[in-house]
CSV table of C-alpha atoms in Angstrom, one decimal:
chain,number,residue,atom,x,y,z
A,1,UNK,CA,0.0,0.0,0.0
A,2,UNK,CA,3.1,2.4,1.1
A,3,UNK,CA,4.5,2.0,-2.3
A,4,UNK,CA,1.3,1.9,-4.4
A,5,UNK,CA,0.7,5.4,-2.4
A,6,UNK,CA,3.9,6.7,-3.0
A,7,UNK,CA,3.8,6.1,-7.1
A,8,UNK,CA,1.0,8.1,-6.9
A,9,UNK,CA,2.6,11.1,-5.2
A,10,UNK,CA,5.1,10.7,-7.9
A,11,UNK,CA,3.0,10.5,-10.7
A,12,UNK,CA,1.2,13.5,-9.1
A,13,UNK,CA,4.1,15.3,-8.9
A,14,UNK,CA,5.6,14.7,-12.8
A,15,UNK,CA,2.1,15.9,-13.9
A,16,UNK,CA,3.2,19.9,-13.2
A,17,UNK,CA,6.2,21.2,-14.5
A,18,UNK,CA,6.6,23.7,-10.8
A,19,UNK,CA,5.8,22.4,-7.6
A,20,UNK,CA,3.2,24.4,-6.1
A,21,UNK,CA,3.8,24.7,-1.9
A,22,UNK,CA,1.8,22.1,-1.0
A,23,UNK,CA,3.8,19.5,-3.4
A,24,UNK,CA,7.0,20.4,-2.0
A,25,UNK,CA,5.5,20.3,1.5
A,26,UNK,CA,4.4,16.8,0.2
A,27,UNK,CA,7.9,16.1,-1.5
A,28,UNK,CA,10.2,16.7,1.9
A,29,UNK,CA,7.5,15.0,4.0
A,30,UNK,CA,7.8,11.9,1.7
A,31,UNK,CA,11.6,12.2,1.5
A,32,UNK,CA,12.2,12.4,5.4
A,33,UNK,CA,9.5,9.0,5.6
A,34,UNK,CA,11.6,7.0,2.9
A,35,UNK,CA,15.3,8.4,5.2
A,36,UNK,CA,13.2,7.2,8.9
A,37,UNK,CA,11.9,4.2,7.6
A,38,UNK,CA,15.8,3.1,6.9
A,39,UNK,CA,16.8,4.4,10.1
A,40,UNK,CA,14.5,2.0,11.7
A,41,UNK,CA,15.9,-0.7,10.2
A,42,UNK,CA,18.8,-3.1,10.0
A,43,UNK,CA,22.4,-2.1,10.2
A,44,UNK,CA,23.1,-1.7,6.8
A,45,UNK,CA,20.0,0.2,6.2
A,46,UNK,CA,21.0,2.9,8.7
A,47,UNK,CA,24.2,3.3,7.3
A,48,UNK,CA,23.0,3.6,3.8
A,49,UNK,CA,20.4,6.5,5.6
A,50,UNK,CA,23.0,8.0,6.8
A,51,UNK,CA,25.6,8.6,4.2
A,52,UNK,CA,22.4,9.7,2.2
A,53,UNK,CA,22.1,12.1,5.1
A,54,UNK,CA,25.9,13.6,4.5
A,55,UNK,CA,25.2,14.5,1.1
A,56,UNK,CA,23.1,17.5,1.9
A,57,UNK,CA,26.3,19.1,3.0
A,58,UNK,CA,25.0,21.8,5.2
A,59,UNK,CA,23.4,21.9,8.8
A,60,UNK,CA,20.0,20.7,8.8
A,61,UNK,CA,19.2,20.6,12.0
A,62,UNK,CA,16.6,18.0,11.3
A,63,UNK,CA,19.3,15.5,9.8
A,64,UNK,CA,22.1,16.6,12.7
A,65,UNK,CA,19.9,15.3,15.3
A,66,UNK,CA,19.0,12.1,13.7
A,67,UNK,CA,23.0,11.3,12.9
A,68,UNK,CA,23.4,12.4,16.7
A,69,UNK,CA,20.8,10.3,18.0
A,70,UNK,CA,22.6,7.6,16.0
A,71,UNK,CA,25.9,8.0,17.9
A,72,UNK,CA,24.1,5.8,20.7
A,73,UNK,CA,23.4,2.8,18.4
A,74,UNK,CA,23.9,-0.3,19.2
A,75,UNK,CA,25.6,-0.9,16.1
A,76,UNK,CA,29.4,0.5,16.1
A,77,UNK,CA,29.5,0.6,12.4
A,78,UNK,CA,26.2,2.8,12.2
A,79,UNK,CA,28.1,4.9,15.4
A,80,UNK,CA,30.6,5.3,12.8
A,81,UNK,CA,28.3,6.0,9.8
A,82,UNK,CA,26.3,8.6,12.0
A,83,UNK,CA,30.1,10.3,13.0
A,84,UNK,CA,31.0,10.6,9.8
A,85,UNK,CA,27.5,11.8,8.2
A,86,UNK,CA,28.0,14.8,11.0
A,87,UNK,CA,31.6,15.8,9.6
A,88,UNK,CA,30.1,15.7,6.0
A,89,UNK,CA,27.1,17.8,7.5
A,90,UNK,CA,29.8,20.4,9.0
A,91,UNK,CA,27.7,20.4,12.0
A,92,UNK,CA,29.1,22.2,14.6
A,93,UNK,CA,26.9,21.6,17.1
A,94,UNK,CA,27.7,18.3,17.3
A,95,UNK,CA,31.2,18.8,18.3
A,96,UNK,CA,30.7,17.9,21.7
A,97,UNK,CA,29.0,14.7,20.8
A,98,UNK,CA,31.7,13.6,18.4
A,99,UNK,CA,34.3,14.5,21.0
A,100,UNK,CA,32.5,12.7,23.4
A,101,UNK,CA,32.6,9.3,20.4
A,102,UNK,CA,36.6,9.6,20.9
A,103,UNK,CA,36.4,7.6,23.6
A,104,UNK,CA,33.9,4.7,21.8
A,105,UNK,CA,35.5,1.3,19.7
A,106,UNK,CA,38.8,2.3,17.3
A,107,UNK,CA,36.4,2.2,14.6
A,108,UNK,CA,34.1,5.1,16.0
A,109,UNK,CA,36.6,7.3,17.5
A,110,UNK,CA,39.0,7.2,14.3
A,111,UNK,CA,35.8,8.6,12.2
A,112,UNK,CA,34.8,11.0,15.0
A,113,UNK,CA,38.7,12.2,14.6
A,114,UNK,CA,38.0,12.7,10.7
A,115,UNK,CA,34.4,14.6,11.4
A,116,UNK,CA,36.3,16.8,13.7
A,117,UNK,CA,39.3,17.3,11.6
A,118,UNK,CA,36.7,18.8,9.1
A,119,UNK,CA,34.9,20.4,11.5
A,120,UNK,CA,38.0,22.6,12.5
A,121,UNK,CA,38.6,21.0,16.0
A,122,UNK,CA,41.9,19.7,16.6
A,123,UNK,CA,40.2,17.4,19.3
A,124,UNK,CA,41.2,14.0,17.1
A,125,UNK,CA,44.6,14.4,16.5
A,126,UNK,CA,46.1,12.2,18.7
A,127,UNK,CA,43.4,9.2,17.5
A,128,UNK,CA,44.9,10.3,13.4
A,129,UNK,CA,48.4,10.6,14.6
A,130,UNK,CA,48.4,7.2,16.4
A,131,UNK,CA,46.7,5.4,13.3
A,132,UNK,CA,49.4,7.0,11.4
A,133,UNK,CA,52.2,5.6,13.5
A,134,UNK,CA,50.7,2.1,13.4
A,135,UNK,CA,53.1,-0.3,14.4
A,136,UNK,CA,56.0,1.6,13.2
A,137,UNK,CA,59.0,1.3,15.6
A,138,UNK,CA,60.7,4.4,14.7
A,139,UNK,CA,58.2,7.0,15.8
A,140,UNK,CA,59.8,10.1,16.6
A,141,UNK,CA,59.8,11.4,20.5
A,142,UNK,CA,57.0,13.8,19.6
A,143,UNK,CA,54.6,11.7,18.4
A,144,UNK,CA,54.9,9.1,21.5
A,145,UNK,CA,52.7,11.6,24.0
A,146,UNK,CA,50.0,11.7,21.3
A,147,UNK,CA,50.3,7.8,20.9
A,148,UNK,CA,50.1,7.4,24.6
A,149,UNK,CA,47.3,9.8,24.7
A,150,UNK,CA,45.3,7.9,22.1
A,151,UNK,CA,45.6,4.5,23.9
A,152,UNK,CA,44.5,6.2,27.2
A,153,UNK,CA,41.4,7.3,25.5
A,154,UNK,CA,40.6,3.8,23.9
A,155,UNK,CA,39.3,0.7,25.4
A,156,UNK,CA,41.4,-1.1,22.8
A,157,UNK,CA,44.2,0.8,21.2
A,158,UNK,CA,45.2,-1.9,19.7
A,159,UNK,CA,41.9,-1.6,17.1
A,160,UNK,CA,43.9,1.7,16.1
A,161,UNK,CA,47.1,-0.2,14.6
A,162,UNK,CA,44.5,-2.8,12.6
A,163,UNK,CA,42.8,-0.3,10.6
A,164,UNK,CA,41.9,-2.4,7.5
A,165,UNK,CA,40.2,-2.4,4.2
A,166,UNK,CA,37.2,-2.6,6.2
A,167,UNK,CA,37.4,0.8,7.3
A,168,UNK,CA,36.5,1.7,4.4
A,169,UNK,CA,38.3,5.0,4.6
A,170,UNK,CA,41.2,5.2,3.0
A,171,UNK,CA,42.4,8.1,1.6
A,172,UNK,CA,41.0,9.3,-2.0
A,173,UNK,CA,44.4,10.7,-3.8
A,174,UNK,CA,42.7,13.4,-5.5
A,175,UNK,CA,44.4,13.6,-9.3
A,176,UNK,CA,46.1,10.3,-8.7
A,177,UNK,CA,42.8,8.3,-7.9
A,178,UNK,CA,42.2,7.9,-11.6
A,179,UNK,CA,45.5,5.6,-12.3
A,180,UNK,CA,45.4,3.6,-9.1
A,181,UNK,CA,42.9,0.8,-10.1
A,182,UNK,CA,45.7,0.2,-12.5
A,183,UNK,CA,48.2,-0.2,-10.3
A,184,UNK,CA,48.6,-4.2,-10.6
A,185,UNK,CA,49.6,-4.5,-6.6
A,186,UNK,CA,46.1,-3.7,-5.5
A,187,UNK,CA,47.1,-6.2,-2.3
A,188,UNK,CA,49.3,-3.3,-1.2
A,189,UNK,CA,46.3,-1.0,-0.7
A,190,UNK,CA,44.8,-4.3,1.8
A,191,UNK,CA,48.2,-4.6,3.9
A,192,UNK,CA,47.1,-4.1,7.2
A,193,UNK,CA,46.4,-0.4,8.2
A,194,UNK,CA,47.5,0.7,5.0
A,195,UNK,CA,43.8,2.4,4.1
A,196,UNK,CA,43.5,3.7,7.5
A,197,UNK,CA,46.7,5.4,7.5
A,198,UNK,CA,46.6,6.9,4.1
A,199,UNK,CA,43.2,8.4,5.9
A,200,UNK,CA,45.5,9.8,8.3
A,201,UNK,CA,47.4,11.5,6.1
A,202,UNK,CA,44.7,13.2,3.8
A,203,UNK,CA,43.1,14.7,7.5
A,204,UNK,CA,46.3,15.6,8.9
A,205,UNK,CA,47.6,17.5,6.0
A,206,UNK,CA,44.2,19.6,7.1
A,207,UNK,CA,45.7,21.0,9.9
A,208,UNK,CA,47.3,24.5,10.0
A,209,UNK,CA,50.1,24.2,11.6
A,210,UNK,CA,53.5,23.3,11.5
A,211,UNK,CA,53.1,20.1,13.1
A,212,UNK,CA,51.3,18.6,10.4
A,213,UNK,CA,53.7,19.5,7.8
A,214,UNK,CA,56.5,17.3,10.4
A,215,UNK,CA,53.8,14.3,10.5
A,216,UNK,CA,53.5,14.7,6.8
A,217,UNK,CA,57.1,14.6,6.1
A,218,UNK,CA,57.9,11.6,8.9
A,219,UNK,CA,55.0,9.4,6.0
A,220,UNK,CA,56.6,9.6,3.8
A,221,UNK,CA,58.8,6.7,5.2
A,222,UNK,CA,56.4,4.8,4.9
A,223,UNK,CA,56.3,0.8,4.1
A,224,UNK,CA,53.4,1.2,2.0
A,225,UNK,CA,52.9,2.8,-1.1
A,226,UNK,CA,49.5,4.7,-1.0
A,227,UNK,CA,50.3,6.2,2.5
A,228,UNK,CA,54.1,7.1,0.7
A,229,UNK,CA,51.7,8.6,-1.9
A,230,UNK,CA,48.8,10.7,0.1
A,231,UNK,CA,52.0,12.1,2.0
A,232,UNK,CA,53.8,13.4,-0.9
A,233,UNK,CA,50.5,14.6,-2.3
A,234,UNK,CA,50.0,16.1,1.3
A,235,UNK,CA,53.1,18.0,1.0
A,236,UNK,CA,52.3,19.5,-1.9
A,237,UNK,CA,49.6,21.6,-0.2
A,238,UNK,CA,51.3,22.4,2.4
A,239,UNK,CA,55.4,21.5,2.7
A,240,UNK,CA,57.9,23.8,2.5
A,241,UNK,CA,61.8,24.4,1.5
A,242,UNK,CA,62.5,22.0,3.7
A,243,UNK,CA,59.9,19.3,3.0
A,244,UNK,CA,61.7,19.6,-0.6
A,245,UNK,CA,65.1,17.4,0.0
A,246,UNK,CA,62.5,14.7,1.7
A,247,UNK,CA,60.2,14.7,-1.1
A,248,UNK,CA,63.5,14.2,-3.8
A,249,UNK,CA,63.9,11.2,-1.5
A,250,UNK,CA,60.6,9.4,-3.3
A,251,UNK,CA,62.6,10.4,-6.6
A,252,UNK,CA,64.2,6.4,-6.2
A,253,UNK,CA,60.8,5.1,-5.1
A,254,UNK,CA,60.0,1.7,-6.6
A,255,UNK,CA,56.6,2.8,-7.5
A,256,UNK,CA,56.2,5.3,-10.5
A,257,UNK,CA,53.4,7.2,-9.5
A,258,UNK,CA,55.0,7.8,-6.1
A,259,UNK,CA,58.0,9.5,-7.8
A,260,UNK,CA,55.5,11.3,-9.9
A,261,UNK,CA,53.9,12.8,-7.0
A,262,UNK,CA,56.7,13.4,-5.6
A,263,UNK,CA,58.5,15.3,-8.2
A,264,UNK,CA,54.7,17.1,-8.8
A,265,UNK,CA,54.7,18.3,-5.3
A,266,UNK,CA,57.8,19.9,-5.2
A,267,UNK,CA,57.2,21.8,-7.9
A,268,UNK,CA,54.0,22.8,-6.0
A,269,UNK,CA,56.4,24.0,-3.0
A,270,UNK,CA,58.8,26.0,-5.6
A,271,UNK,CA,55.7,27.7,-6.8
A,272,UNK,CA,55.4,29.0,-4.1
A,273,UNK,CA,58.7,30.1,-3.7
A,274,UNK,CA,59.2,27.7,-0.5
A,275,UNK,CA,56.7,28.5,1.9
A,276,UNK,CA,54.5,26.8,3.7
A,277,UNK,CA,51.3,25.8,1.8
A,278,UNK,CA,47.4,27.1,3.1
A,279,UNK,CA,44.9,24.6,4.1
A,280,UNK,CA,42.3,23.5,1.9
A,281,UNK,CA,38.9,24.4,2.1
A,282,UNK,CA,38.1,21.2,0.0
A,283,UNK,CA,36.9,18.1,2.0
A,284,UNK,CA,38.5,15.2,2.2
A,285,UNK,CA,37.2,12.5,0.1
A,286,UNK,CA,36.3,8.8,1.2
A,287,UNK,CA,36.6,6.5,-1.6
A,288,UNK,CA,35.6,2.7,-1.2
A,289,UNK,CA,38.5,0.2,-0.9
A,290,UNK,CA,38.3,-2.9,-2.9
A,291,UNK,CA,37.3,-5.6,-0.8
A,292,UNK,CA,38.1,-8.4,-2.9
């Protein structure tokens, strides 16, 4: 009956070429049904809701309440769906709620990291910079506190180090994203935490200060080509002189597009004349890892 109702609305509505107020009334009140039906549903259906939600890309207040209310849900992948869908809504007056998510499963509190990092607040840092680091042994002194601070804020730290394929937020490399399905070592985009780090890097390089460009640079070290990668693209927007003799270092990568980027990106820098680059209004995009 829903549906045979909801044809008719359509049909309804294709029969005028404007919408008069009551059709639009009609329209959003039909919209917001189809969006809370979903959220009523199974996991996958709320998380389908809300990256729908996202897409609006402003505050609506009616949409930031219904991604905060699902920051309680049961489900930690939908608490991760509804974090993210509040970063993509640039809702502000969340903030408190998706500092609060820091402190929820690895999975949550990395995405609540990213909404803040987009949101402005520098609350997350620690949760990025310790997913960066991984299992890395040669993490400089001044990350360690913000390791350290990251595992006293998780139930289980170790979650952060794991970050998969699964995650399904690895980094999108902006220009670059168009060759790497060719790449014939997709496996090196799977090796564990490789996704979740080259996420790392796209939100740290969104960070104004100098910091960031040091985290950036320290990447580009690497074991795995796509972090290598984001890092240099990173640097592009935002190294300096002295990010350029690091960035001639990719110049003997193994991978091709690696040295590309790297050669790109410091001639980004010497644009520039050497200084430090501004941050990016633009998001950061999610793409979806292969899972195969």
């Amino acid at each position: 009956m829903k549906r045979v109702a909801l044809i008719l609305i359509l049909a309804a509505m294709r029969a005028v070429f404007a919408l008069e107020p009551a059709d639009i009334k009609t329209a959003r009140a039909e919209s917001w049904r189809l969006l809370d039906e979903s959220l009523k549903g199974n996991g996958d259906s709320k998380q389908e809701a809300l990256a729908a939600l996202g897409t609006l890309g402003s505050p609506d207040n009616d949409a930031v309440q219904r991604a905060i209310s699902a920051l309680h849900d049961k489900d930690l992948f939908v608490r991760r769906a509804a974090a993210l869908a509040l970063g993509a809504l640039k809702a502000n007056s969340a903030i408190p709620n998706l500092k609060a998510a820091l402190d929820d499963s690895p999975e949550v509190s990395f995405a609540a990291a990213k909404a803040l990092t987009q949101l402005g607040d520098s609350s997350g840092r620690d949760i990025l910079i310790a997913v960066l680091s991984g299992e890395r042994k040669d993490a400089p002194g001044m990350f360690t506190n913000a390791m350290r601070e990251a595992k006293n804020k998780l139930k289980h730290p170790e979650g952060l180090f794991l970050m998969g394929s699964e995650d399904a937020a690895g980094a999108m490399f902006g220009p670059a994203s168009m060759v790497i399905p060719a790449i014939k070592d997709t496996t090196a985009l799977k090796s564990k935490g490789a996704p979740g780090r080259a996420a790392a890097v796209a939100y740290i390089a969104k960070y104004p200060d100098d910091y960031a460009v040091q985290l950036l640079e320290w990447a580009l070290e690497d074991d795995n080509q796509f972090v290598r990668l984001e890092a240099a693209k990173g640097l592009g927007e935002r190294g300096n002189a002295g990010s350029i003799q690091k960035l001639q270092g990719l110049w003997l990568d193994k991978q091709n597009i690696v040295r590309d980027m790297g050669a790109a990106s410091v001639l980004r820098i010497l644009d520039r004349d050497g200084e430090t680059g501004d941050v990016s209004s633009a998001p950061v995009v999610e793409p979806k890892t292969d899972k195969k």
